[in-house]
GROMACS .gro file of C-alpha atoms in nm:
model
  290
    1MET     CA    1  -0.907  -5.243  -1.976
    2ASN     CA    2  -1.157  -5.134  -1.713
    3ALA     CA    3  -1.443  -5.362  -1.613
    4TYR     CA    4  -1.723  -5.231  -1.393
    5VAL     CA    5  -1.923  -5.481  -1.188
    6PHE     CA    6  -2.254  -5.437  -1.007
    7PRO     CA    7  -2.365  -5.636  -0.699
    8GLY     CA    8  -2.690  -5.822  -0.640
    9GLN     CA    9  -2.933  -5.880  -0.356
   10GLY     CA   10  -2.769  -5.912  -0.015
   11ALA     CA   11  -2.537  -5.611  -0.054
   12GLN     CA   12  -2.785  -5.375   0.116
   13PHE     CA   13  -2.715  -5.212   0.454
   14PRO     CA   14  -2.892  -4.952   0.673
   15GLY     CA   15  -2.789  -4.601   0.575
   16MET     CA   16  -2.703  -4.697   0.217
   17ALA     CA   17  -2.666  -4.410  -0.034
   18LYS     CA   18  -2.737  -4.145   0.232
   19ASP     CA   19  -2.390  -3.994   0.182
   20LEU     CA   20  -2.454  -3.972  -0.194
   21TYR     CA   21  -2.788  -3.798  -0.138
   22ASN     CA   22  -2.633  -3.542   0.096
   23SER     CA   23  -2.319  -3.471  -0.108
   24SER     CA   24  -2.441  -3.468  -0.469
   25GLU     CA   25  -2.730  -3.271  -0.620
   26LYS     CA   26  -2.739  -3.514  -0.914
   27ALA     CA   27  -2.765  -3.812  -0.677
   28LYS     CA   28  -3.036  -3.636  -0.478
   29ALA     CA   29  -3.239  -3.567  -0.796
   30LEU     CA   30  -3.208  -3.930  -0.912
   31LEU     CA   31  -3.309  -4.070  -0.574
   32GLU     CA   32  -3.605  -3.833  -0.543
   33SER     CA   33  -3.721  -3.933  -0.893
   34ALA     CA   34  -3.696  -4.298  -0.778
   35ASN     CA   35  -3.935  -4.222  -0.491
   36GLU     CA   36  -4.187  -4.089  -0.744
   37ILE     CA   37  -4.144  -4.379  -0.987
   38LEU     CA   38  -4.190  -4.640  -0.711
   39GLY     CA   39  -4.479  -4.458  -0.543
   40PHE     CA   40  -4.322  -4.469  -0.195
   41ARG     CA   41  -4.019  -4.309  -0.030
   42ILE     CA   42  -3.765  -4.587  -0.065
   43THR     CA   43  -3.496  -4.339   0.042
   44ASP     CA   44  -3.650  -4.319   0.392
   45ILE     CA   45  -3.601  -4.695   0.430
   46MET     CA   46  -3.253  -4.693   0.272
   47PHE     CA   47  -3.130  -4.408   0.494
   48ASP     CA   48  -3.308  -4.474   0.824
   49GLY     CA   49  -3.470  -4.819   0.803
   50THR     CA   50  -3.359  -5.128   0.991
   51ALA     CA   51  -3.181  -5.424   0.830
   52GLU     CA   52  -3.512  -5.613   0.859
   53GLU     CA   53  -3.706  -5.341   0.675
   54LEU     CA   54  -3.441  -5.338   0.402
   55LYS     CA   55  -3.495  -5.713   0.350
   56GLU     CA   56  -3.854  -5.657   0.234
   57THR     CA   57  -3.876  -5.776  -0.126
   58LYS     CA   58  -4.017  -5.458  -0.278
   59VAL     CA   59  -3.733  -5.264  -0.109
   60THR     CA   60  -3.419  -5.478  -0.133
   61GLN     CA   61  -3.374  -5.507  -0.507
   62PRO     CA   62  -3.461  -5.146  -0.597
   63ALA     CA   63  -3.241  -5.022  -0.310
   64VAL     CA   64  -2.931  -5.211  -0.428
   65PHE     CA   65  -3.003  -5.110  -0.789
   66LEU     CA   66  -3.037  -4.742  -0.692
   67HIS     CA   67  -2.718  -4.730  -0.488
   68SER     CA   68  -2.523  -4.901  -0.768
   69VAL     CA   69  -2.662  -4.699  -1.058
   70VAL     CA   70  -2.647  -4.359  -0.885
   71LEU     CA   71  -2.278  -4.419  -0.799
   72ALA     CA   72  -2.202  -4.490  -1.165
   73LEU     CA   73  -2.410  -4.203  -1.305
   74ILE     CA   74  -2.257  -3.936  -1.080
   75SER     CA   75  -1.898  -4.059  -1.119
   76GLU     CA   76  -1.685  -3.846  -1.354
   77ASP     CA   77  -1.439  -4.135  -1.383
   78PHE     CA   78  -1.700  -4.387  -1.503
   79LYS     CA   79  -1.554  -4.496  -1.837
   80PRO     CA   80  -1.614  -4.869  -1.871
   81ASP     CA   81  -1.469  -5.089  -2.143
   82MET     CA   82  -1.703  -5.368  -2.030
   83VAL     CA   83  -1.967  -5.425  -1.760
   84ALA     CA   84  -2.130  -5.715  -1.575
   85GLY     CA   85  -2.372  -5.754  -1.287
   86HIS     CA   86  -2.442  -6.036  -1.045
   87SER     CA   87  -2.808  -6.140  -1.082
   88LEU     CA   88  -3.003  -5.821  -0.998
   89GLY     CA   89  -2.680  -5.632  -1.075
   90GLU     CA   90  -2.723  -5.709  -1.444
   91PHE     CA   91  -3.005  -5.451  -1.455
   92SER     CA   92  -2.773  -5.193  -1.292
   93ALA     CA   93  -2.507  -5.274  -1.552
   94LEU     CA   94  -2.758  -5.228  -1.836
   95VAL     CA   95  -2.852  -4.881  -1.711
   96ALA     CA   96  -2.487  -4.788  -1.660
   97ASN     CA   97  -2.395  -4.889  -2.017
   98GLY     CA   98  -2.694  -4.707  -2.166
   99VAL     CA   99  -2.911  -5.001  -2.276
  100LEU     CA  100  -3.189  -4.915  -2.029
  101SER     CA  101  -3.294  -4.571  -1.908
  102PHE     CA  102  -3.279  -4.505  -1.534
  103GLU     CA  103  -3.660  -4.503  -1.513
  104ASP     CA  104  -3.710  -4.821  -1.718
  105GLY     CA  105  -3.435  -5.004  -1.529
  106LEU     CA  106  -3.593  -4.915  -1.194
  107LYS     CA  107  -3.941  -5.016  -1.310
  108LEU     CA  108  -3.813  -5.354  -1.434
  109VAL     CA  109  -3.624  -5.417  -1.108
  110SER     CA  110  -3.935  -5.334  -0.906
  111GLN     CA  111  -4.150  -5.566  -1.122
  112ARG     CA  112  -3.883  -5.836  -1.096
  113ALA     CA  113  -3.880  -5.817  -0.715
  114LEU     CA  114  -4.258  -5.846  -0.688
  115ALA     CA  115  -4.274  -6.127  -0.947
  116MET     CA  116  -4.007  -6.321  -0.756
  117GLN     CA  117  -4.199  -6.275  -0.432
  118LYS     CA  118  -4.514  -6.418  -0.594
  119ALA     CA  119  -4.318  -6.713  -0.736
  120CYS     CA  120  -4.178  -6.784  -0.388
  121GLU     CA  121  -4.533  -6.798  -0.251
  122ILE     CA  122  -4.645  -7.036  -0.528
  123ASN     CA  123  -4.343  -7.267  -0.483
  124PRO     CA  124  -4.196  -7.254  -0.129
  125SER     CA  125  -3.827  -7.317  -0.183
  126THR     CA  126  -3.477  -7.211  -0.078
  127MET     CA  127  -3.103  -7.196  -0.154
  128ALA     CA  128  -2.775  -7.310   0.004
  129ALA     CA  129  -2.405  -7.234  -0.045
  130ILE     CA  130  -2.173  -7.528  -0.100
  131LEU     CA  131  -1.813  -7.449  -0.010
  132GLY     CA  132  -1.500  -7.644  -0.094
  133LEU     CA  133  -1.623  -7.875  -0.370
  134GLU     CA  134  -1.554  -7.873  -0.744
  135ASP     CA  135  -1.838  -7.727  -0.949
  136GLU     CA  136  -1.872  -8.053  -1.143
  137LYS     CA  137  -1.916  -8.252  -0.823
  138VAL     CA  138  -2.193  -8.018  -0.701
  139GLU     CA  139  -2.366  -8.042  -1.040
  140GLU     CA  140  -2.343  -8.421  -1.018
  141ILE     CA  141  -2.500  -8.419  -0.669
  142CYS     CA  142  -2.786  -8.195  -0.786
  143ALA     CA  143  -2.856  -8.424  -1.082
  144SER     CA  144  -2.864  -8.731  -0.857
  145ILE     CA  145  -3.146  -8.602  -0.634
  146ASP     CA  146  -3.507  -8.680  -0.716
  147GLU     CA  147  -3.625  -8.326  -0.635
  148VAL     CA  148  -3.588  -7.985  -0.798
  149VAL     CA  149  -3.232  -7.878  -0.709
  150VAL     CA  150  -2.988  -7.705  -0.944
  151ALA     CA  151  -2.662  -7.509  -0.948
  152ALA     CA  152  -2.772  -7.143  -0.927
  153ASN     CA  153  -2.475  -6.911  -0.861
  154TYR     CA  154  -2.122  -6.997  -0.976
  155ASN     CA  155  -1.966  -6.734  -0.747
  156CYS     CA  156  -1.600  -6.837  -0.754
  157PRO     CA  157  -1.400  -7.162  -0.753
  158GLY     CA  158  -1.509  -7.362  -0.447
  159GLN     CA  159  -1.824  -7.156  -0.387
  160LEU     CA  160  -2.140  -7.264  -0.565
  161VAL     CA  161  -2.492  -7.175  -0.452
  162ILE     CA  162  -2.764  -7.432  -0.519
  163SER     CA  163  -3.134  -7.365  -0.548
  164GLY     CA  164  -3.445  -7.582  -0.524
  165SER     CA  165  -3.720  -7.732  -0.312
  166HIS     CA  166  -3.669  -7.746   0.066
  167LYS     CA  167  -3.635  -8.125   0.052
  168GLY     CA  168  -3.401  -8.111  -0.247
  169ILE     CA  169  -3.171  -7.859  -0.078
  170GLU     CA  170  -3.167  -8.061   0.244
  171LEU     CA  171  -3.070  -8.380   0.060
  172ALA     CA  172  -2.809  -8.200  -0.154
  173CYS     CA  173  -2.645  -8.044   0.152
  174ILE     CA  174  -2.615  -8.386   0.319
  175ALA     CA  175  -2.470  -8.537   0.000
  176ALA     CA  176  -2.227  -8.247  -0.044
  177LEU     CA  177  -2.090  -8.286   0.309
  178GLU     CA  178  -2.055  -8.660   0.256
  179ALA     CA  179  -1.864  -8.586  -0.067
  180GLY     CA  180  -1.615  -8.368   0.123
  181ALA     CA  181  -1.758  -8.017   0.109
  182LYS     CA  182  -1.612  -7.790   0.378
  183ARG     CA  183  -1.955  -7.643   0.448
  184ALA     CA  184  -2.313  -7.658   0.321
  185LEU     CA  185  -2.493  -7.347   0.440
  186PRO     CA  186  -2.868  -7.292   0.398
  187LEU     CA  187  -2.922  -6.927   0.299
  188PRO     CA  188  -3.181  -6.690   0.452
  189VAL     CA  189  -3.366  -6.631   0.124
  190GLY     CA  190  -3.732  -6.641   0.034
  191GLY     CA  191  -3.711  -6.887  -0.253
  192ALA     CA  192  -3.519  -7.082  -0.515
  193PHE     CA  193  -3.383  -6.801  -0.731
  194HIS     CA  194  -3.221  -6.894  -1.064
  195SER     CA  195  -3.400  -7.227  -1.079
  196PRO     CA  196  -3.699  -7.372  -1.269
  197LEU     CA  197  -3.915  -7.280  -0.967
  198MET     CA  198  -3.889  -6.915  -1.078
  199GLU     CA  199  -4.082  -6.990  -1.399
  200PRO     CA  200  -4.392  -6.788  -1.293
  201ALA     CA  201  -4.168  -6.484  -1.231
  202ARG     CA  202  -3.985  -6.536  -1.561
  203GLU     CA  203  -4.314  -6.532  -1.753
  204GLU     CA  204  -4.424  -6.212  -1.581
  205LEU     CA  205  -4.090  -6.039  -1.632
  206GLU     CA  206  -4.074  -6.144  -1.997
  207LYS     CA  207  -4.385  -5.937  -2.072
  208ALA     CA  208  -4.237  -5.634  -1.896
  209ILE     CA  209  -3.906  -5.671  -2.084
  210ASP     CA  210  -4.091  -5.693  -2.418
  211ALA     CA  211  -4.270  -5.367  -2.336
  212THR     CA  212  -3.945  -5.184  -2.253
  213GLN     CA  213  -3.725  -4.986  -2.491
  214PHE     CA  214  -3.366  -5.108  -2.527
  215ASN     CA  215  -3.099  -4.865  -2.654
  216PRO     CA  216  -2.756  -4.924  -2.814
  217ALA     CA  217  -2.492  -5.035  -2.563
  218LYS     CA  218  -2.197  -4.804  -2.492
  219CYS     CA  219  -1.981  -5.108  -2.418
  220PRO     CA  220  -2.028  -5.489  -2.407
  221ILE     CA  221  -2.207  -5.655  -2.117
  222TYR     CA  222  -2.111  -6.001  -1.995
  223GLN     CA  223  -2.445  -6.155  -1.905
  224ASN     CA  224  -2.513  -6.413  -1.633
  225VAL     CA  225  -2.674  -6.663  -1.867
  226THR     CA  226  -2.394  -6.692  -2.126
  227ALA     CA  227  -2.087  -6.539  -1.953
  228LYS     CA  228  -1.997  -6.390  -2.292
  229ALA     CA  229  -1.967  -6.034  -2.419
  230SER     CA  230  -2.275  -5.900  -2.592
  231SER     CA  231  -2.378  -5.570  -2.749
  232ASP     CA  232  -2.659  -5.713  -2.962
  233LEU     CA  233  -2.989  -5.582  -2.824
  234ASN     CA  234  -3.198  -5.885  -2.921
  235GLU     CA  235  -2.943  -6.114  -2.758
  236ILE     CA  236  -2.926  -5.897  -2.444
  237LYS     CA  237  -3.305  -5.895  -2.419
  238GLU     CA  238  -3.341  -6.273  -2.463
  239ASN     CA  239  -3.069  -6.345  -2.206
  240LEU     CA  240  -3.239  -6.109  -1.961
  241LYS     CA  241  -3.570  -6.292  -2.005
  242ILE     CA  242  -3.427  -6.630  -1.902
  243GLN     CA  243  -3.197  -6.498  -1.628
  244LEU     CA  244  -3.437  -6.582  -1.344
  245THR     CA  245  -3.455  -6.953  -1.427
  246ALA     CA  246  -3.090  -6.992  -1.539
  247PRO     CA  247  -2.771  -6.996  -1.330
  248VAL     CA  248  -2.556  -6.689  -1.262
  249ARG     CA  249  -2.224  -6.779  -1.427
  250TRP     CA  250  -2.015  -6.526  -1.236
  251THR     CA  251  -1.693  -6.729  -1.228
  252GLN     CA  252  -1.715  -6.780  -1.604
  253SER     CA  253  -1.806  -6.413  -1.667
  254VAL     CA  254  -1.501  -6.283  -1.482
  255GLN     CA  255  -1.278  -6.538  -1.658
  256ALA     CA  256  -1.417  -6.424  -1.994
  257MET     CA  257  -1.361  -6.056  -1.909
  258VAL     CA  258  -1.000  -6.130  -1.811
  259ALA     CA  259  -0.949  -6.329  -2.132
  260ASP     CA  260  -1.083  -6.029  -2.326
  261GLY     CA  261  -0.837  -5.791  -2.164
  262ALA     CA  262  -0.984  -5.675  -1.831
  263THR     CA  263  -0.711  -5.587  -1.582
  264HIS     CA  264  -0.900  -5.363  -1.339
  265PHE     CA  265  -1.241  -5.438  -1.186
  266THR     CA  266  -1.432  -5.154  -1.020
  267GLU     CA  267  -1.736  -5.239  -0.807
  268SER     CA  268  -2.021  -4.990  -0.827
  269GLY     CA  269  -2.265  -5.040  -0.542
  270PRO     CA  270  -2.296  -5.115  -0.172
  271GLY     CA  271  -2.032  -5.342  -0.020
  272LYS     CA  272  -1.726  -5.518  -0.159
  273VAL     CA  273  -1.853  -5.873  -0.218
  274LEU     CA  274  -1.777  -5.879  -0.590
  275GLN     CA  275  -1.422  -5.750  -0.537
  276GLY     CA  276  -1.358  -6.049  -0.313
  277LEU     CA  277  -1.503  -6.291  -0.567
  278VAL     CA  278  -1.302  -6.138  -0.853
  279LYS     CA  279  -0.977  -6.182  -0.656
  280LYS     CA  280  -1.065  -6.546  -0.588
  281ILE     CA  281  -1.132  -6.603  -0.957
  282HIS     CA  282  -0.826  -6.411  -1.085
  283ARG     CA  283  -0.563  -6.325  -0.825
  284GLU     CA  284  -0.375  -6.082  -1.048
  285ALA     CA  285  -0.680  -5.860  -1.106
  286GLU     CA  286  -0.676  -5.511  -0.957
  287VAL     CA  287  -1.000  -5.430  -0.773
  288SER     CA  288  -1.151  -5.114  -0.628
  289SER     CA  289  -1.480  -4.936  -0.552
  290ILE     CA  290  -1.620  -4.622  -0.714
   0.00000   0.00000   0.00000
């Protein structure tokens, strides 16, 4: 069975999607419509902007979403049996499997990015990657600290990203190294994504999700919050609402997809980060890019 996976924030690079724009009329039309929907020429930044300009909140998430979704929509071979997306990538996956329209998906991603930026300003916070420790040990460390600090991204065995207050992350990194972690790396992010500190963004996004039309899924999506297959629209919608304050269960999602018959994982989007994670989670999996 074929699983298609969609990357999240951090996969962007200068020049992204320019080849698609120049080689496909369908891609060009989709990207030009995105410029109109967003009210600025995001393609100018994607094609010719610097890495720093691409990091701007209102640009990064829509840019990764656009590259990922356009690749899937113009591919004649795109025939998924199941889909999943890492954090932001979940919105790309929902457009690719027909639950959200291209326009609605882009609008939600844009609103999500701006809501997250506001939440970061309300609660200054950060994230760090803990390498070489069991997930349970990292969870234990987070629970032992008298600050907001939680497990945020279960990326693959031995790689768990934590999220929380600056003080909480600092203390957790020290404790993780003392417990035998190979590394504890603070990440260059604007805030504590997938933690309770994103509550203001969750509330804002919830209203936008409620106002958006959801359509029948062409195939199941394995969502970050549950790591289980879902085609039920109410369930999909509720999971999407709490995604910003809940952890990304990527390890568990890939394991569930494999258990349900996935043998080949195709990454749709910039970069190859998810292919690497999939191989670390399930060595026998075949991986490729669109």
